[in-house]
Amino acid sequence: MNFPIQTIAPIKESATNSGKTTMQNNKSMKSKISIFIIFAFLISCFFINAENRRDQIVSDVVSYYGYLPAFFIYHDATLSFIDNDNGSLKSKYWPETTPEGKYVLKTTMGLSILYMPFFWLAHGYANISHYAPDGFSRPYQTSLVISCFFYVLIGLWFLRKLLLCYFTDGITALTLLCVYFGTNLVWYTTREAAMSHAYLFSLVSVFLYFTVKWHENPNWKNTFIAGMLIGLAILIRPTMLLLSLPFIFFNVNSFKSFLEKIQFFWKERAHILLIFVCVFICALPQLIYWHTAIGHWFYYSYTSERFYFNDPHIIDGLFSFKKGWLIYTPIMSIAIIGILMFRPAIRVFNLGILLTLS
């Protein structure tokens, strides 16, 4: 059973024979070329400008990445090894200290899971080269940049697939270029490539695509993929729980459709349960880490940091010169207008996106 999507039919129709398939592939060349342009830009930035090859394990990445050398090089989840060498390793991990005096990494481990395949490639290379296999030498720094390129290209590819469900290839190609070159995604793939932004962009793009696919066909495969994607996003940043809103409110545009959605979820309760199981599976390594390192299954590692919901600074967040979203990413103003226009082609996402943004 699938949830009825009351919107205009996608522009890209299903091919019924090999000839039509070839025609569709030819018609989608513009969007493929746009992704190639972005890829060529990434490669050129990396090789032409040495500043883009600087150390990546700095700032928040220290905490995002710290799990990997701690677990697989020092084999110590408690981080007690950082007290060796007169505490010189503390600057490489920036741990928080619990009231019991134990060390804990501040951020959750979602990014370390995405970094991991590239970490092992770097570790293997470091062990057969003159670089120190310590988790922080040049191969490890470079591997994080490569991982960012890899994931952001996946995100762009699935964003392309999603857009082609509703728009022409030309509009899709232009949108991909605008999303990349018109937002801070450029910065977070060329200068601070190991930060969470590009990775979350990729996860969100893939998740939105499978949100559509799940509502068209809520089978076990689509359910598992959607569940693991949202679980991994939450493991990177717990606030990404908001990512569930476009899924929950997909194609909900009235109170009647909301009631229909509840009924639909109830009929698909086995699949919904699997999504919760997938989220728990993603969270389990973090729970085990906290319990192993500090003796608690749950721990708020951000200590004194919190949200101030009674003082949200909404106007400053949108328009201030300090960190105003629309000041430094003005192209998103067009996106907001597009959502508010409630175009039939994207009406299925409007409520979920508006709730997420608000």
mmCIF file of C-alpha atoms in Angstrom:
data_model
loop_
_atom_site.group_PDB
_atom_site.id
_atom_site.type_symbol
_atom_site.label_atom_id
_atom_site.label_comp_id
_atom_site.label_asym_id
_atom_site.label_seq_id
_atom_site.Cartn_x
_atom_site.Cartn_y
_atom_site.Cartn_z
ATOM 1 C CA MET A 1 0.000 0.000 0.000
ATOM 2 C CA ASN A 2 1.238 3.468 -0.770
ATOM 3 C CA PHE A 3 0.171 6.909 0.360
ATOM 4 C CA PRO A 4 -1.758 8.797 -2.329
ATOM 5 C CA ILE A 5 0.285 11.723 -3.615
ATOM 6 C CA GLN A 6 -2.113 14.384 -4.785
ATOM 7 C CA THR A 7 0.102 16.461 -6.988
ATOM 8 C CA ILE A 8 0.911 16.863 -10.650
ATOM 9 C CA ALA A 9 2.584 13.927 -12.309
ATOM 10 C CA PRO A 10 6.370 13.997 -12.404
ATOM 11 C CA ILE A 11 7.787 15.427 -15.578
ATOM 12 C CA LYS A 12 10.098 12.476 -16.034
ATOM 13 C CA GLU A 13 7.999 9.468 -16.990
ATOM 14 C CA SER A 14 9.077 5.872 -16.624
ATOM 15 C CA ALA A 15 10.747 4.374 -19.675
ATOM 16 C CA THR A 16 8.946 1.357 -21.111
ATOM 17 C CA ASN A 17 11.580 0.173 -23.522
ATOM 18 C CA SER A 18 15.294 0.509 -24.251
ATOM 19 C CA GLY A 19 14.717 3.279 -26.777
ATOM 20 C CA LYS A 20 12.869 5.409 -24.259
ATOM 21 C CA THR A 21 15.530 4.668 -21.656
ATOM 22 C CA THR A 22 18.219 5.979 -23.980
ATOM 23 C CA MET A 23 16.117 9.057 -24.683
ATOM 24 C CA GLN A 24 15.691 9.740 -20.982
ATOM 25 C CA ASN A 25 19.435 9.353 -20.412
ATOM 26 C CA ASN A 26 20.143 11.828 -23.205
ATOM 27 C CA LYS A 27 17.614 14.276 -21.807
ATOM 28 C CA SER A 28 19.248 14.197 -18.372
ATOM 29 C CA MET A 29 22.741 15.073 -19.564
ATOM 30 C CA LYS A 30 22.579 18.708 -18.392
ATOM 31 C CA SER A 31 22.166 17.738 -14.758
ATOM 32 C CA LYS A 32 24.962 15.188 -15.043
ATOM 33 C CA ILE A 33 27.230 17.835 -16.549
ATOM 34 C CA SER A 34 26.431 20.192 -13.665
ATOM 35 C CA ILE A 35 27.640 17.578 -11.184
ATOM 36 C CA PHE A 36 30.785 17.062 -13.262
ATOM 37 C CA ILE A 37 31.409 20.832 -13.184
ATOM 38 C CA ILE A 38 31.186 20.789 -9.388
ATOM 39 C CA PHE A 39 33.506 17.783 -9.221
ATOM 40 C CA ALA A 40 36.043 19.493 -11.478
ATOM 41 C CA PHE A 41 35.847 22.597 -9.293
ATOM 42 C CA LEU A 42 36.514 20.531 -6.145
ATOM 43 C CA ILE A 43 39.519 18.822 -7.679
ATOM 44 C CA SER A 44 40.967 22.068 -9.014
ATOM 45 C CA CYS A 45 40.567 23.791 -5.648
ATOM 46 C CA PHE A 46 42.366 20.944 -3.928
ATOM 47 C CA PHE A 47 45.353 20.827 -6.278
ATOM 48 C CA ILE A 48 45.722 24.471 -7.282
ATOM 49 C CA ASN A 49 45.367 26.218 -3.923
ATOM 50 C CA ALA A 50 47.601 24.799 -1.194
ATOM 51 C CA GLU A 51 45.441 26.532 1.438
ATOM 52 C CA ASN A 52 42.728 24.007 0.660
ATOM 53 C CA ARG A 53 45.093 21.208 1.668
ATOM 54 C CA ARG A 54 45.590 22.576 5.176
ATOM 55 C CA ASP A 55 44.993 20.509 8.310
ATOM 56 C CA GLN A 56 41.371 19.470 8.666
ATOM 57 C CA ILE A 57 41.429 18.108 12.212
ATOM 58 C CA VAL A 58 40.818 21.468 13.858
ATOM 59 C CA SER A 59 37.912 23.192 15.591
ATOM 60 C CA ASP A 60 34.844 20.941 15.977
ATOM 61 C CA VAL A 61 36.444 18.240 13.834
ATOM 62 C CA VAL A 62 38.773 17.485 16.765
ATOM 63 C CA SER A 63 35.793 16.046 18.601
ATOM 64 C CA TYR A 64 34.007 14.574 15.574
ATOM 65 C CA TYR A 65 37.147 12.687 14.567
ATOM 66 C CA GLY A 66 38.621 11.826 17.960
ATOM 67 C CA TYR A 67 36.788 8.521 18.239
ATOM 68 C CA LEU A 68 38.821 6.935 15.448
ATOM 69 C CA PRO A 69 42.382 7.305 16.793
ATOM 70 C CA ALA A 70 41.128 6.742 20.352
ATOM 71 C CA PHE A 71 39.439 3.447 19.460
ATOM 72 C CA PHE A 72 41.681 2.030 16.740
ATOM 73 C CA ILE A 73 45.156 3.416 17.491
ATOM 74 C CA TYR A 74 45.215 3.918 21.256
ATOM 75 C CA HIS A 75 42.482 1.317 21.975
ATOM 76 C CA ASP A 76 41.174 3.373 24.863
ATOM 77 C CA ALA A 77 37.624 4.717 24.933
ATOM 78 C CA THR A 78 38.257 6.381 28.297
ATOM 79 C CA LEU A 79 40.930 8.682 26.765
ATOM 80 C CA SER A 80 43.194 8.053 29.752
ATOM 81 C CA PHE A 81 46.165 7.999 27.355
ATOM 82 C CA ILE A 82 45.932 11.763 26.852
ATOM 83 C CA ASP A 83 47.460 12.238 30.300
ATOM 84 C CA ASN A 84 50.670 10.670 29.040
ATOM 85 C CA ASP A 85 53.441 12.790 27.515
ATOM 86 C CA ASN A 86 52.712 15.554 30.030
ATOM 87 C CA GLY A 87 49.200 15.931 28.663
ATOM 88 C CA SER A 88 50.367 17.009 25.198
ATOM 89 C CA LEU A 89 47.653 14.892 23.574
ATOM 90 C CA LYS A 90 44.860 16.828 25.269
ATOM 91 C CA SER A 91 44.984 19.509 22.593
ATOM 92 C CA LYS A 92 44.269 16.854 19.949
ATOM 93 C CA TYR A 93 41.081 15.630 21.620
ATOM 94 C CA TRP A 94 39.568 18.524 23.611
ATOM 95 C CA PRO A 95 37.610 16.218 25.919
ATOM 96 C CA GLU A 96 34.983 17.341 28.370
ATOM 97 C CA THR A 97 35.495 16.313 31.991
ATOM 98 C CA THR A 98 32.581 14.770 33.864
ATOM 99 C CA PRO A 99 31.849 15.572 37.539
ATOM 100 C CA GLU A 100 33.543 12.244 38.337
ATOM 101 C CA GLY A 101 36.724 13.440 36.615
ATOM 102 C CA LYS A 102 36.375 11.179 33.560
ATOM 103 C CA TYR A 103 37.026 12.248 29.987
ATOM 104 C CA VAL A 104 34.324 12.199 27.291
ATOM 105 C CA LEU A 105 34.305 13.442 23.711
ATOM 106 C CA LYS A 106 31.911 16.342 23.307
ATOM 107 C CA THR A 107 30.184 15.480 20.032
ATOM 108 C CA THR A 108 28.493 12.238 19.057
ATOM 109 C CA MET A 109 30.247 9.773 16.760
ATOM 110 C CA GLY A 110 28.195 9.955 13.563
ATOM 111 C CA LEU A 111 30.870 11.693 11.526
ATOM 112 C CA SER A 112 33.521 9.251 12.713
ATOM 113 C CA ILE A 113 31.415 6.470 11.209
ATOM 114 C CA LEU A 114 31.393 8.289 7.855
ATOM 115 C CA TYR A 115 35.093 9.090 8.149
ATOM 116 C CA MET A 116 35.977 5.488 9.019
ATOM 117 C CA PRO A 117 36.555 3.905 5.561
ATOM 118 C CA PHE A 118 38.838 6.776 4.604
ATOM 119 C CA PHE A 119 40.572 6.666 7.988
ATOM 120 C CA TRP A 120 41.503 3.025 7.365
ATOM 121 C CA LEU A 121 42.826 3.836 3.903
ATOM 122 C CA ALA A 122 44.966 6.592 5.390
ATOM 123 C CA HIS A 123 46.110 4.364 8.238
ATOM 124 C CA GLY A 124 47.150 1.645 5.804
ATOM 125 C CA TYR A 125 49.100 4.139 3.714
ATOM 126 C CA ALA A 126 50.752 5.689 6.751
ATOM 127 C CA ASN A 127 51.970 2.278 7.884
ATOM 128 C CA ILE A 128 53.803 1.647 4.597
ATOM 129 C CA SER A 129 55.111 5.179 4.136
ATOM 130 C CA HIS A 130 57.283 7.623 6.052
ATOM 131 C CA TYR A 131 54.245 9.271 7.689
ATOM 132 C CA ALA A 132 53.483 8.650 11.330
ATOM 133 C CA PRO A 133 50.555 6.196 11.775
ATOM 134 C CA ASP A 134 49.229 8.284 14.659
ATOM 135 C CA GLY A 135 45.866 9.329 13.258
ATOM 136 C CA PHE A 136 46.883 12.955 12.684
ATOM 137 C CA SER A 137 49.633 13.033 10.058
ATOM 138 C CA ARG A 138 49.138 14.194 6.477
ATOM 139 C CA PRO A 139 47.441 11.040 5.078
ATOM 140 C CA TYR A 140 44.717 11.270 7.710
ATOM 141 C CA GLN A 141 44.144 14.973 7.033
ATOM 142 C CA THR A 142 43.912 14.391 3.281
ATOM 143 C CA SER A 143 41.617 11.399 3.678
ATOM 144 C CA LEU A 144 39.033 13.610 5.369
ATOM 145 C CA VAL A 145 38.983 15.945 2.365
ATOM 146 C CA ILE A 146 38.538 12.974 0.038
ATOM 147 C CA SER A 147 35.705 11.662 2.212
ATOM 148 C CA CYS A 148 33.952 15.020 1.975
ATOM 149 C CA PHE A 149 34.215 15.003 -1.834
ATOM 150 C CA PHE A 150 32.862 11.463 -1.921
ATOM 151 C CA TYR A 151 29.817 12.134 0.243
ATOM 152 C CA VAL A 152 28.905 15.501 -1.254
ATOM 153 C CA LEU A 153 28.907 14.001 -4.750
ATOM 154 C CA ILE A 154 26.556 11.293 -3.507
ATOM 155 C CA GLY A 155 24.339 14.010 -2.068
ATOM 156 C CA LEU A 156 24.319 15.930 -5.348
ATOM 157 C CA TRP A 157 23.527 12.786 -7.307
ATOM 158 C CA PHE A 158 20.503 11.938 -5.152
ATOM 159 C CA LEU A 159 19.375 15.555 -5.114
ATOM 160 C CA ARG A 160 19.469 15.352 -8.903
ATOM 161 C CA LYS A 161 17.374 12.165 -8.839
ATOM 162 C CA LEU A 162 14.868 13.828 -6.520
ATOM 163 C CA LEU A 163 14.574 16.988 -8.615
ATOM 164 C CA LEU A 164 14.163 15.018 -11.839
ATOM 165 C CA CYS A 165 11.048 13.454 -10.328
ATOM 166 C CA TYR A 166 9.337 16.835 -10.517
ATOM 167 C CA PHE A 167 11.302 19.182 -12.793
ATOM 168 C CA THR A 168 12.992 19.246 -16.176
ATOM 169 C CA ASP A 169 16.639 18.376 -16.607
ATOM 170 C CA GLY A 170 17.527 22.022 -17.329
ATOM 171 C CA ILE A 171 15.893 23.279 -14.126
ATOM 172 C CA THR A 172 17.537 20.449 -12.201
ATOM 173 C CA ALA A 173 20.979 21.316 -13.588
ATOM 174 C CA LEU A 174 20.575 24.998 -12.733
ATOM 175 C CA THR A 175 19.316 24.162 -9.237
ATOM 176 C CA LEU A 176 22.283 21.902 -8.526
ATOM 177 C CA LEU A 177 24.722 24.632 -9.549
ATOM 178 C CA CYS A 178 22.864 27.233 -7.493
ATOM 179 C CA VAL A 179 22.694 24.995 -4.418
ATOM 180 C CA TYR A 180 26.423 24.353 -4.560
ATOM 181 C CA PHE A 181 27.910 27.664 -5.720
ATOM 182 C CA GLY A 182 25.241 29.869 -4.138
ATOM 183 C CA THR A 183 25.495 28.532 -0.586
ATOM 184 C CA ASN A 184 28.182 27.919 2.007
ATOM 185 C CA LEU A 185 28.496 24.377 0.672
ATOM 186 C CA VAL A 186 31.409 25.762 -1.352
ATOM 187 C CA TRP A 187 33.246 26.696 1.846
ATOM 188 C CA TYR A 188 32.434 23.448 3.612
ATOM 189 C CA THR A 189 33.826 21.359 0.773
ATOM 190 C CA THR A 190 36.979 23.320 -0.007
ATOM 191 C CA ARG A 191 38.181 24.996 3.206
ATOM 192 C CA GLU A 192 36.526 23.195 6.122
ATOM 193 C CA ALA A 193 35.772 19.949 4.379
ATOM 194 C CA ALA A 194 35.678 17.767 7.489
ATOM 195 C CA MET A 195 32.982 19.793 9.247
ATOM 196 C CA SER A 196 29.530 18.251 9.445
ATOM 197 C CA HIS A 197 27.785 20.473 6.899
ATOM 198 C CA ALA A 198 28.620 18.701 3.633
ATOM 199 C CA TYR A 199 28.002 15.274 5.160
ATOM 200 C CA LEU A 200 24.602 16.307 6.473
ATOM 201 C CA PHE A 201 23.771 17.819 3.090
ATOM 202 C CA SER A 202 24.408 14.417 1.563
ATOM 203 C CA LEU A 203 22.352 12.525 4.137
ATOM 204 C CA VAL A 204 19.437 14.956 3.834
ATOM 205 C CA SER A 205 19.463 14.738 0.027
ATOM 206 C CA VAL A 206 19.432 10.944 0.034
ATOM 207 C CA PHE A 207 16.824 10.854 2.810
ATOM 208 C CA LEU A 208 14.440 13.179 0.957
ATOM 209 C CA TYR A 209 14.757 11.029 -2.143
ATOM 210 C CA PHE A 210 13.908 7.896 -0.177
ATOM 211 C CA THR A 211 11.068 9.747 1.537
ATOM 212 C CA VAL A 212 9.435 9.967 -1.884
ATOM 213 C CA LYS A 213 10.326 6.370 -2.727
ATOM 214 C CA TRP A 214 9.011 5.099 0.609
ATOM 215 C CA HIS A 215 5.660 6.787 0.150
ATOM 216 C CA GLU A 216 5.424 5.355 -3.349
ATOM 217 C CA ASN A 217 6.439 1.886 -2.166
ATOM 218 C CA PRO A 218 6.901 1.366 1.601
ATOM 219 C CA ASN A 219 8.776 -1.919 1.300
ATOM 220 C CA TRP A 220 11.406 -3.247 3.690
ATOM 221 C CA LYS A 221 14.340 -2.008 1.602
ATOM 222 C CA ASN A 222 13.136 1.585 1.407
ATOM 223 C CA THR A 223 12.179 1.498 5.083
ATOM 224 C CA PHE A 224 15.595 0.246 6.178
ATOM 225 C CA ILE A 225 17.449 2.840 4.102
ATOM 226 C CA ALA A 226 15.256 5.696 5.343
ATOM 227 C CA GLY A 227 15.618 4.553 8.954
ATOM 228 C CA MET A 228 19.392 4.237 8.790
ATOM 229 C CA LEU A 229 19.741 7.618 7.098
ATOM 230 C CA ILE A 230 17.771 9.489 9.727
ATOM 231 C CA GLY A 231 19.493 7.520 12.500
ATOM 232 C CA LEU A 232 22.937 8.398 11.168
ATOM 233 C CA ALA A 233 21.987 12.064 10.748
ATOM 234 C CA ILE A 234 20.826 12.178 14.372
ATOM 235 C CA LEU A 235 24.078 10.510 15.428
ATOM 236 C CA ILE A 236 25.988 13.335 13.727
ATOM 237 C CA ARG A 237 23.844 16.059 15.250
ATOM 238 C CA PRO A 238 20.994 15.129 17.611
ATOM 239 C CA THR A 239 19.054 18.188 16.418
ATOM 240 C CA MET A 240 18.712 16.398 13.059
ATOM 241 C CA LEU A 241 15.723 14.687 14.630
ATOM 242 C CA LEU A 242 13.958 17.529 12.784
ATOM 243 C CA LEU A 243 14.725 15.592 9.612
ATOM 244 C CA SER A 244 11.777 13.371 10.491
ATOM 245 C CA LEU A 245 9.334 16.237 9.869
ATOM 246 C CA PRO A 246 9.469 16.169 6.024
ATOM 247 C CA PHE A 247 8.885 12.411 6.280
ATOM 248 C CA ILE A 248 6.012 12.648 8.773
ATOM 249 C CA PHE A 249 4.281 15.494 6.963
ATOM 250 C CA PHE A 250 4.997 14.352 3.415
ATOM 251 C CA ASN A 251 1.951 15.257 1.277
ATOM 252 C CA VAL A 252 0.078 16.629 4.297
ATOM 253 C CA ASN A 253 -1.595 19.909 3.352
ATOM 254 C CA SER A 254 -4.844 19.835 5.334
ATOM 255 C CA PHE A 255 -6.313 18.411 8.511
ATOM 256 C CA LYS A 256 -8.024 15.712 6.467
ATOM 257 C CA SER A 257 -4.769 14.635 4.825
ATOM 258 C CA PHE A 258 -3.115 14.650 8.247
ATOM 259 C CA LEU A 259 -5.702 12.173 9.531
ATOM 260 C CA GLU A 260 -5.206 10.091 6.392
ATOM 261 C CA LYS A 261 -1.467 10.104 7.059
ATOM 262 C CA ILE A 262 -1.986 8.800 10.595
ATOM 263 C CA GLN A 263 -4.132 5.994 9.212
ATOM 264 C CA PHE A 264 -1.482 5.241 6.595
ATOM 265 C CA PHE A 265 1.267 5.062 9.211
ATOM 266 C CA TRP A 266 -0.880 2.729 11.306
ATOM 267 C CA LYS A 267 -1.386 0.386 8.349
ATOM 268 C CA GLU A 268 2.384 0.474 7.809
ATOM 269 C CA ARG A 269 3.158 0.164 11.518
ATOM 270 C CA ALA A 270 5.578 -2.729 10.977
ATOM 271 C CA HIS A 271 7.660 -0.551 8.662
ATOM 272 C CA ILE A 272 7.426 2.411 11.026
ATOM 273 C CA LEU A 273 8.651 0.159 13.836
ATOM 274 C CA LEU A 274 11.624 -0.819 11.662
ATOM 275 C CA ILE A 275 12.510 2.873 11.274
ATOM 276 C CA PHE A 276 12.644 3.231 15.065
ATOM 277 C CA VAL A 277 14.749 0.068 15.271
ATOM 278 C CA CYS A 278 17.177 1.493 12.703
ATOM 279 C CA VAL A 279 17.466 4.747 14.647
ATOM 280 C CA PHE A 280 18.206 2.750 17.803
ATOM 281 C CA ILE A 281 20.829 0.652 15.984
ATOM 282 C CA CYS A 282 22.569 3.864 14.909
ATOM 283 C CA ALA A 283 22.435 5.257 18.451
ATOM 284 C CA LEU A 284 23.634 2.049 20.128
ATOM 285 C CA PRO A 285 27.406 2.551 19.525
ATOM 286 C CA GLN A 286 27.152 5.981 21.159
ATOM 287 C CA LEU A 287 25.328 4.571 24.162
ATOM 288 C CA ILE A 288 27.947 1.841 24.519
ATOM 289 C CA TYR A 289 30.726 4.430 24.286
ATOM 290 C CA TRP A 290 29.220 6.596 27.020
ATOM 291 C CA HIS A 291 28.703 3.587 29.263
ATOM 292 C CA THR A 292 32.234 2.312 28.653
ATOM 293 C CA ALA A 293 33.960 5.683 29.036
ATOM 294 C CA ILE A 294 32.040 7.281 31.899
ATOM 295 C CA GLY A 295 29.605 4.688 33.227
ATOM 296 C CA HIS A 296 26.391 6.342 31.963
ATOM 297 C CA TRP A 297 24.150 5.125 29.150
ATOM 298 C CA PHE A 298 23.070 8.705 28.451
ATOM 299 C CA TYR A 299 25.176 11.789 28.958
ATOM 300 C CA TYR A 300 24.769 15.413 27.907
ATOM 301 C CA SER A 301 28.323 16.090 26.811
ATOM 302 C CA TYR A 302 27.679 19.724 25.858
ATOM 303 C CA THR A 303 27.751 20.543 29.598
ATOM 304 C CA SER A 304 26.707 24.204 30.028
ATOM 305 C CA GLU A 305 25.787 24.778 26.361
ATOM 306 C CA ARG A 306 22.064 24.815 25.612
ATOM 307 C CA PHE A 307 19.352 26.377 23.480
ATOM 308 C CA TYR A 308 17.696 29.600 24.589
ATOM 309 C CA PHE A 309 14.168 29.166 23.275
ATOM 310 C CA ASN A 310 12.983 32.266 25.146
ATOM 311 C CA ASP A 311 15.478 34.415 23.210
ATOM 312 C CA PRO A 312 15.623 32.941 19.678
ATOM 313 C CA HIS A 313 17.160 35.895 17.711
ATOM 314 C CA ILE A 314 15.176 34.937 14.604
ATOM 315 C CA ILE A 315 15.682 38.268 12.840
ATOM 316 C CA ASP A 316 19.413 38.243 13.628
ATOM 317 C CA GLY A 317 19.658 34.679 12.389
ATOM 318 C CA LEU A 318 18.138 35.677 9.078
ATOM 319 C CA PHE A 319 19.443 39.188 8.436
ATOM 320 C CA SER A 320 22.305 40.162 10.761
ATOM 321 C CA PHE A 321 25.777 40.773 9.350
ATOM 322 C CA LYS A 322 27.236 38.530 12.021
ATOM 323 C CA LYS A 323 25.595 35.269 10.920
ATOM 324 C CA GLY A 324 22.517 36.205 8.903
ATOM 325 C CA TRP A 325 21.475 33.284 6.735
ATOM 326 C CA LEU A 326 19.819 35.359 4.018
ATOM 327 C CA ILE A 327 22.543 38.018 4.101
ATOM 328 C CA TYR A 328 25.280 35.540 3.230
ATOM 329 C CA THR A 329 23.133 33.075 1.279
ATOM 330 C CA PRO A 330 20.662 35.366 -0.510
ATOM 331 C CA ILE A 331 19.760 32.735 -3.068
ATOM 332 C CA MET A 332 17.801 30.958 -0.336
ATOM 333 C CA SER A 333 15.336 33.841 -0.444
ATOM 334 C CA ILE A 334 14.239 32.487 -3.820
ATOM 335 C CA ALA A 335 13.874 29.022 -2.292
ATOM 336 C CA ILE A 336 11.661 30.354 0.498
ATOM 337 C CA ILE A 337 9.487 32.201 -2.018
ATOM 338 C CA GLY A 338 9.204 28.981 -3.992
ATOM 339 C CA ILE A 339 7.990 27.107 -0.923
ATOM 340 C CA LEU A 340 5.470 29.802 -0.037
ATOM 341 C CA MET A 341 4.078 29.766 -3.556
ATOM 342 C CA PHE A 342 2.997 26.158 -2.941
ATOM 343 C CA ARG A 343 3.698 25.007 -6.458
ATOM 344 C CA PRO A 344 1.860 21.731 -7.108
ATOM 345 C CA ALA A 345 5.067 19.979 -8.147
ATOM 346 C CA ILE A 346 6.588 20.271 -4.681
ATOM 347 C CA ARG A 347 3.492 20.631 -2.504
ATOM 348 C CA VAL A 348 4.185 17.204 -1.003
ATOM 349 C CA PHE A 349 7.178 18.653 0.871
ATOM 350 C CA ASN A 350 5.959 22.124 1.777
ATOM 351 C CA LEU A 351 4.531 21.618 5.264
ATOM 352 C CA GLY A 352 7.408 19.435 6.419
ATOM 353 C CA ILE A 353 9.996 21.901 5.157
ATOM 354 C CA LEU A 354 8.195 24.904 6.665
ATOM 355 C CA LEU A 355 7.957 23.158 10.043
ATOM 356 C CA THR A 356 11.651 22.256 9.878
ATOM 357 C CA LEU A 357 12.685 25.818 9.050
ATOM 358 C CA SER A 358 10.491 27.300 11.763
#
